[in-house]
PDB file of C-alpha atoms in Angstrom:
ATOM      1  CA  MET A   1     -56.257 -89.176 -68.427  1.00  0.00           C
ATOM      2  CA  ILE A   2     -56.358 -89.457 -63.906  1.00  0.00           C
ATOM      3  CA  PRO A   3     -55.513 -93.431 -63.068  1.00  0.00           C
ATOM      4  CA  GLU A   4     -59.004 -95.306 -61.742  1.00  0.00           C
ATOM      5  CA  ARG A   5     -57.106 -95.504 -58.821  1.00  0.00           C
ATOM      6  CA  GLN A   6     -55.505 -92.455 -57.027  1.00  0.00           C
ATOM      7  CA  ILE A   7     -55.335 -90.126 -53.871  1.00  0.00           C
ATOM      8  CA  ARG A   8     -55.467 -87.260 -54.460  1.00  0.00           C
ATOM      9  CA  ALA A   9     -55.717 -84.406 -51.294  1.00  0.00           C
ATOM     10  CA  SER A  10     -55.202 -80.996 -50.435  1.00  0.00           C
ATOM     11  CA  TYR A  11     -51.457 -80.813 -47.523  1.00  0.00           C
ATOM     12  CA  THR A  12     -48.874 -79.284 -47.173  1.00  0.00           C
ATOM     13  CA  GLU A  13     -45.323 -80.414 -46.282  1.00  0.00           C
ATOM     14  CA  THR A  14     -46.660 -80.477 -42.330  1.00  0.00           C
ATOM     15  CA  ALA A  15     -49.704 -82.436 -42.914  1.00  0.00           C
ATOM     16  CA  ILE A  16     -52.938 -83.700 -45.295  1.00  0.00           C
ATOM     17  CA  ARG A  17     -56.176 -82.705 -45.595  1.00  0.00           C
ATOM     18  CA  VAL A  18     -59.043 -85.354 -44.533  1.00  0.00           C
ATOM     19  CA  TYR A  19     -63.740 -84.103 -44.486  1.00  0.00           C
ATOM     20  CA  GLN A  20     -66.284 -86.178 -41.648  1.00  0.00           C
ATOM     21  CA  ALA A  21     -69.191 -84.280 -41.379  1.00  0.00           C
ATOM     22  CA  TYR A  22     -70.441 -84.821 -37.901  1.00  0.00           C
ATOM     23  CA  SER A  23     -73.805 -83.518 -35.574  1.00  0.00           C
ATOM     24  CA  ASP A  24     -73.402 -79.760 -34.104  1.00  0.00           C
ATOM     25  CA  ALA A  25     -72.922 -81.592 -30.568  1.00  0.00           C
ATOM     26  CA  ILE A  26     -69.895 -83.699 -31.905  1.00  0.00           C
ATOM     27  CA  ALA A  27     -68.286 -81.203 -34.809  1.00  0.00           C
ATOM     28  CA  ASP A  28     -69.031 -77.935 -31.418  1.00  0.00           C
ATOM     29  CA  ALA A  29     -66.619 -80.990 -28.938  1.00  0.00           C
ATOM     30  CA  ALA A  30     -63.619 -81.264 -31.423  1.00  0.00           C
ATOM     31  CA  LEU A  31     -63.954 -77.839 -32.453  1.00  0.00           C
ATOM     32  CA  LYS A  32     -63.621 -76.797 -28.811  1.00  0.00           C
ATOM     33  CA  HIS A  33     -60.649 -79.580 -27.847  1.00  0.00           C
ATOM     34  CA  GLY A  34     -58.401 -78.789 -31.051  1.00  0.00           C
ATOM     35  CA  THR A  35     -59.356 -83.491 -32.263  1.00  0.00           C
ATOM     36  CA  MET A  36     -62.783 -85.794 -31.591  1.00  0.00           C
ATOM     37  CA  VAL A  37     -63.846 -86.348 -27.688  1.00  0.00           C
ATOM     38  CA  SER A  38     -65.952 -88.923 -26.476  1.00  0.00           C
ATOM     39  CA  PRO A  39     -68.733 -88.530 -26.115  1.00  0.00           C
ATOM     40  CA  PRO A  40     -70.563 -87.212 -28.058  1.00  0.00           C
ATOM     41  CA  PHE A  41     -67.715 -88.817 -30.215  1.00  0.00           C
ATOM     42  CA  SER A  42     -67.688 -92.280 -30.294  1.00  0.00           C
ATOM     43  CA  MET A  43     -64.159 -94.362 -30.628  1.00  0.00           C
ATOM     44  CA  ASN A  44     -66.137 -98.284 -30.941  1.00  0.00           C
ATOM     45  CA  ARG A  45     -66.965 -97.465 -34.127  1.00  0.00           C
ATOM     46  CA  MET A  46     -65.449 -96.770 -37.445  1.00  0.00           C
ATOM     47  CA  THR A  47     -64.789 -93.216 -38.437  1.00  0.00           C
ATOM     48  CA  TRP A  48     -64.493 -92.073 -42.101  1.00  0.00           C
ATOM     49  CA  ILE A  49     -62.032 -90.167 -43.574  1.00  0.00           C
ATOM     50  CA  LYS A  50     -62.112 -89.470 -46.837  1.00  0.00           C
ATOM     51  CA  PRO A  51     -59.202 -87.097 -48.578  1.00  0.00           C
ATOM     52  CA  SER A  52     -61.459 -85.502 -51.423  1.00  0.00           C
ATOM     53  CA  PHE A  53     -63.922 -82.413 -50.922  1.00  0.00           C
ATOM     54  CA  LEU A  54     -66.726 -82.766 -53.534  1.00  0.00           C
ATOM     55  CA  TRP A  55     -66.974 -86.761 -51.927  1.00  0.00           C
ATOM     56  CA  MET A  56     -67.890 -85.008 -48.455  1.00  0.00           C
ATOM     57  CA  MET A  57     -70.514 -83.235 -50.320  1.00  0.00           C
ATOM     58  CA  TYR A  58     -71.640 -86.161 -51.763  1.00  0.00           C
ATOM     59  CA  ARG A  59     -71.361 -88.457 -49.512  1.00  0.00           C
ATOM     60  CA  ALA A  60     -73.999 -85.106 -46.685  1.00  0.00           C
ATOM     61  CA  GLY A  61     -75.854 -83.341 -49.270  1.00  0.00           C
ATOM     62  CA  TRP A  62     -73.391 -80.293 -48.613  1.00  0.00           C
ATOM     63  CA  GLY A  63     -74.339 -80.542 -45.143  1.00  0.00           C
ATOM     64  CA  TYR A  64     -77.723 -80.880 -45.926  1.00  0.00           C
ATOM     65  CA  LYS A  65     -78.385 -84.302 -45.727  1.00  0.00           C
ATOM     66  CA  ASP A  66     -79.423 -84.732 -42.569  1.00  0.00           C
ATOM     67  CA  LEU A  67     -78.765 -83.182 -38.301  1.00  0.00           C
ATOM     68  CA  GLY A  68     -75.684 -85.812 -38.132  1.00  0.00           C
ATOM     69  CA  GLN A  69     -73.062 -85.109 -40.889  1.00  0.00           C
ATOM     70  CA  ARG A  70     -74.076 -80.865 -41.261  1.00  0.00           C
ATOM     71  CA  ARG A  71     -71.760 -79.819 -40.543  1.00  0.00           C
ATOM     72  CA  ILE A  72     -67.813 -80.572 -42.354  1.00  0.00           C
ATOM     73  CA  LEU A  73     -64.979 -80.718 -40.626  1.00  0.00           C
ATOM     74  CA  ALA A  74     -61.387 -80.288 -43.054  1.00  0.00           C
ATOM     75  CA  ILE A  75     -59.609 -82.360 -40.686  1.00  0.00           C
ATOM     76  CA  ASP A  76     -55.534 -81.677 -40.831  1.00  0.00           C
ATOM     77  CA  ILE A  77     -53.483 -84.636 -40.168  1.00  0.00           C
ATOM     78  CA  THR A  78     -50.035 -85.873 -39.587  1.00  0.00           C
ATOM     79  CA  HIS A  79     -48.752 -87.025 -42.808  1.00  0.00           C
ATOM     80  CA  ASP A  80     -47.478 -89.989 -40.685  1.00  0.00           C
ATOM     81  CA  GLY A  81     -50.746 -91.108 -39.306  1.00  0.00           C
ATOM     82  CA  PHE A  82     -51.700 -90.949 -42.452  1.00  0.00           C
ATOM     83  CA  ASN A  83     -49.493 -93.474 -44.099  1.00  0.00           C
ATOM     84  CA  TRP A  84     -49.780 -95.929 -41.429  1.00  0.00           C
ATOM     85  CA  ALA A  85     -52.315 -95.753 -41.643  1.00  0.00           C
ATOM     86  CA  LEU A  86     -53.031 -97.033 -44.801  1.00  0.00           C
ATOM     87  CA  ALA A  87     -50.341 -99.371 -44.105  1.00  0.00           C
ATOM     88  CA  HIS A  88     -51.912-100.415 -41.558  1.00  0.00           C
ATOM     89  CA  SER A  89     -54.935-100.729 -43.844  1.00  0.00           C
ATOM     90  CA  CYS A  90     -57.200-103.841 -45.462  1.00  0.00           C
ATOM     91  CA  PRO A  91     -60.324-103.713 -48.351  1.00  0.00           C
ATOM     92  CA  SER A  92     -63.190-102.838 -46.929  1.00  0.00           C
ATOM     93  CA  GLU A  93     -64.456-105.948 -49.206  1.00  0.00           C
ATOM     94  CA  ARG A  94     -63.307-109.751 -50.152  1.00  0.00           C
ATOM     95  CA  PRO A  95     -60.387-110.320 -52.406  1.00  0.00           C
ATOM     96  CA  HIS A  96     -61.115-113.115 -54.858  1.00  0.00           C
ATOM     97  CA  GLY A  97     -59.058-115.641 -54.027  1.00  0.00           C
ATOM     98  CA  LEU A  98     -59.901-115.174 -49.992  1.00  0.00           C
ATOM     99  CA  ASP A  99     -61.843-117.958 -47.810  1.00  0.00           C
ATOM    100  CA  ASP A 100     -64.379-116.442 -45.101  1.00  0.00           C
ATOM    101  CA  LYS A 101     -62.006-117.387 -42.285  1.00  0.00           C
ATOM    102  CA  GLY A 102     -59.225-116.034 -44.692  1.00  0.00           C
ATOM    103  CA  TRP A 103     -61.194-113.316 -44.774  1.00  0.00           C
ATOM    104  CA  GLN A 104     -61.704-112.507 -41.215  1.00  0.00           C
ATOM    105  CA  ARG A 105     -57.846-113.057 -39.824  1.00  0.00           C
ATOM    106  CA  LEU A 106     -57.027-109.768 -42.441  1.00  0.00           C
ATOM    107  CA  LYS A 107     -60.002-107.867 -41.190  1.00  0.00           C
ATOM    108  CA  ASP A 108     -58.956-109.826 -37.127  1.00  0.00           C
ATOM    109  CA  ALA A 109     -55.237-108.058 -38.527  1.00  0.00           C
ATOM    110  CA  SER A 110     -55.780-104.666 -40.280  1.00  0.00           C
ATOM    111  CA  PRO A 111     -57.596-102.186 -37.638  1.00  0.00           C
ATOM    112  CA  VAL A 112     -58.284 -99.743 -41.434  1.00  0.00           C
ATOM    113  CA  ARG A 113     -60.674-100.725 -44.091  1.00  0.00           C
ATOM    114  CA  ILE A 114     -59.899 -99.277 -47.619  1.00  0.00           C
ATOM    115  CA  GLN A 115     -62.673 -98.059 -49.868  1.00  0.00           C
ATOM    116  CA  TRP A 116     -62.879 -97.146 -53.467  1.00  0.00           C
ATOM    117  CA  ASP A 117     -65.849 -95.132 -54.521  1.00  0.00           C
ATOM    118  CA  PRO A 118     -65.873 -93.385 -58.064  1.00  0.00           C
ATOM    119  CA  GLU A 119     -65.472 -89.778 -57.299  1.00  0.00           C
ATOM    120  CA  ARG A 120     -68.214 -86.727 -57.696  1.00  0.00           C
ATOM    121  CA  ASP A 121     -68.485 -83.621 -59.486  1.00  0.00           C
ATOM    122  CA  PHE A 122     -70.928 -80.914 -58.762  1.00  0.00           C
ATOM    123  CA  HIS A 123     -73.979 -82.701 -59.387  1.00  0.00           C
ATOM    124  CA  PHE A 124     -73.155 -86.247 -58.225  1.00  0.00           C
ATOM    125  CA  THR A 125     -72.564 -87.550 -61.209  1.00  0.00           C
ATOM    126  CA  PRO A 126     -69.942 -90.868 -60.995  1.00  0.00           C
ATOM    127  CA  LEU A 127     -66.664 -90.655 -62.710  1.00  0.00           C
ATOM    128  CA  LEU A 128     -64.853 -92.621 -63.724  1.00  0.00           C
ATOM    129  CA  HIS A 129     -62.014 -92.035 -61.410  1.00  0.00           C
ATOM    130  CA  ARG A 130     -62.233 -93.067 -58.496  1.00  0.00           C
ATOM    131  CA  THR A 131     -61.867 -92.441 -54.544  1.00  0.00           C
ATOM    132  CA  ILE A 132     -60.501 -93.168 -51.767  1.00  0.00           C
ATOM    133  CA  GLN A 133     -61.944 -93.916 -48.665  1.00  0.00           C
ATOM    134  CA  ILE A 134     -60.273 -94.481 -44.905  1.00  0.00           C
ATOM    135  CA  GLY A 135     -62.954 -96.458 -42.288  1.00  0.00           C
ATOM    136  CA  LEU A 136     -60.651 -96.445 -39.018  1.00  0.00           C
ATOM    137  CA  SER A 137     -61.399 -98.552 -36.314  1.00  0.00           C
ATOM    138  CA  GLY A 138     -59.685 -99.687 -32.955  1.00  0.00           C
ATOM    139  CA  GLU A 139     -56.522 -98.698 -32.611  1.00  0.00           C
ATOM    140  CA  ALA A 140     -56.560 -96.141 -35.871  1.00  0.00           C
ATOM    141  CA  VAL A 141     -59.220 -94.231 -33.974  1.00  0.00           C
ATOM    142  CA  ARG A 142     -57.381 -93.994 -30.954  1.00  0.00           C
ATOM    143  CA  LEU A 143     -54.209 -92.983 -33.116  1.00  0.00           C
ATOM    144  CA  TYR A 144     -56.439 -90.874 -34.940  1.00  0.00           C
ATOM    145  CA  VAL A 145     -57.569 -88.302 -32.732  1.00  0.00           C
ATOM    146  CA  ARG A 146     -54.503 -88.777 -30.003  1.00  0.00           C
ATOM    147  CA  ASP A 147     -52.047 -88.304 -31.543  1.00  0.00           C
ATOM    148  CA  TRP A 148     -52.287 -87.808 -35.797  1.00  0.00           C
ATOM    149  CA  ILE A 149     -54.894 -84.908 -36.008  1.00  0.00           C
ATOM    150  CA  LYS A 150     -53.124 -81.203 -36.279  1.00  0.00           C
ATOM    151  CA  ALA A 151     -56.278 -78.829 -36.523  1.00  0.00           C
ATOM    152  CA  ILE A 152     -59.990 -79.392 -37.059  1.00  0.00           C
ATOM    153  CA  THR A 153     -61.451 -75.854 -39.763  1.00  0.00           C
ATOM    154  CA  ASP A 154     -65.223 -75.528 -39.506  1.00  0.00           C
ATOM    155  CA  VAL A 155     -66.155 -75.831 -42.975  1.00  0.00           C
ATOM    156  CA  THR A 156     -69.385 -75.401 -43.624  1.00  0.00           C
ATOM    157  CA  ALA A 157     -70.556 -72.195 -44.507  1.00  0.00           C
ATOM    158  CA  PHE A 158     -67.907 -72.132 -47.316  1.00  0.00           C
ATOM    159  CA  ALA A 159     -69.165 -75.958 -48.246  1.00  0.00           C
ATOM    160  CA  HIS A 160     -72.814 -73.536 -48.127  1.00  0.00           C
ATOM    161  CA  ASP A 161     -71.781 -71.025 -50.747  1.00  0.00           C
ATOM    162  CA  ILE A 162     -69.927 -73.307 -53.214  1.00  0.00           C
ATOM    163  CA  CYS A 163     -73.018 -75.141 -52.975  1.00  0.00           C
ATOM    164  CA  ILE A 164     -75.420 -71.956 -53.732  1.00  0.00           C
ATOM    165  CA  ASP A 165     -72.957 -71.545 -56.700  1.00  0.00           C
ATOM    166  CA  VAL A 166     -73.030 -74.791 -58.258  1.00  0.00           C
ATOM    167  CA  LYS A 167     -77.544 -74.761 -57.431  1.00  0.00           C
ATOM    168  CA  ALA A 168     -77.265 -71.240 -59.643  1.00  0.00           C
ATOM    169  CA  GLY A 169     -75.634 -72.556 -62.891  1.00  0.00           C
ATOM    170  CA  ALA A 170     -72.355 -71.040 -61.256  1.00  0.00           C
ATOM    171  CA  LEU A 171     -70.034 -73.618 -62.133  1.00  0.00           C
ATOM    172  CA  ASP A 172     -66.700 -72.186 -62.580  1.00  0.00           C
ATOM    173  CA  ARG A 173     -67.318 -70.153 -59.538  1.00  0.00           C
ATOM    174  CA  ALA A 174     -67.466 -72.660 -56.945  1.00  0.00           C
ATOM    175  CA  ARG A 175     -64.799 -74.218 -59.604  1.00  0.00           C
ATOM    176  CA  SER A 176     -62.443 -71.336 -58.804  1.00  0.00           C
ATOM    177  CA  LYS A 177     -63.597 -71.870 -54.644  1.00  0.00           C
ATOM    178  CA  LEU A 178     -62.542 -75.497 -54.850  1.00  0.00           C
ATOM    179  CA  PRO A 179     -59.603 -76.777 -52.336  1.00  0.00           C
ATOM    180  CA  VAL A 180     -56.508 -77.863 -54.531  1.00  0.00           C
ATOM    181  CA  GLU A 181     -56.222 -81.116 -54.481  1.00  0.00           C
ATOM    182  CA  CYS A 182     -52.750 -82.766 -55.917  1.00  0.00           C
ATOM    183  CA  VAL A 183     -52.064 -86.223 -56.593  1.00  0.00           C
ATOM    184  CA  TYR A 184     -50.288 -87.305 -52.924  1.00  0.00           C
ATOM    185  CA  GLU A 185     -47.544 -89.856 -53.128  1.00  0.00           C
ATOM    186  CA  ALA A 186     -47.431 -92.628 -49.582  1.00  0.00           C
ATOM    187  CA  ALA A 187     -44.779 -93.349 -48.091  1.00  0.00           C
ATOM    188  CA  ALA A 188     -42.857 -95.644 -50.464  1.00  0.00           C
ATOM    189  CA  ALA A 189     -43.171 -98.393 -47.467  1.00  0.00           C
ATOM    190  CA  VAL A 190     -47.126 -97.932 -48.031  1.00  0.00           C
TER     191      VAL A 190
END
């Protein structure tokens, strides 16, 4: 049985893969330069990274949801960066028992937000276990763009290919194409 909250991701010894969906302008600039480029990417707003391929497909509707999410990018980032983000995070919702001032202090001290949302299946039905989303802002965005990103791959055509299988009811074939996502053990300090 999968625990309710568990980080699952595709990763190697040197990097962990996260996903983001963007407009053509942001995706093309990122692919050309090997990192996010401002403009068109905004360094001043929170950017959410997601280790779950299927959750990204749910969020972006396989790349068909809207023009701002039509390009699905697989972004390989360093383990150090990913663990830094976790270590400098706070939940996206106010913890029970924390008053407004305490909650504001916690958010001000944390450039990263963590959110656990229900994982999704091929048809975007919520599952019982949750998947992590990591929102980067301020210092975290700067580190992400400057230091953490090691490779960016456009996986839009790959997503569309799996979507075709899902719509055709060929779920075994679609499942065989999915990226392998394993339990990710964050650094002990996190």
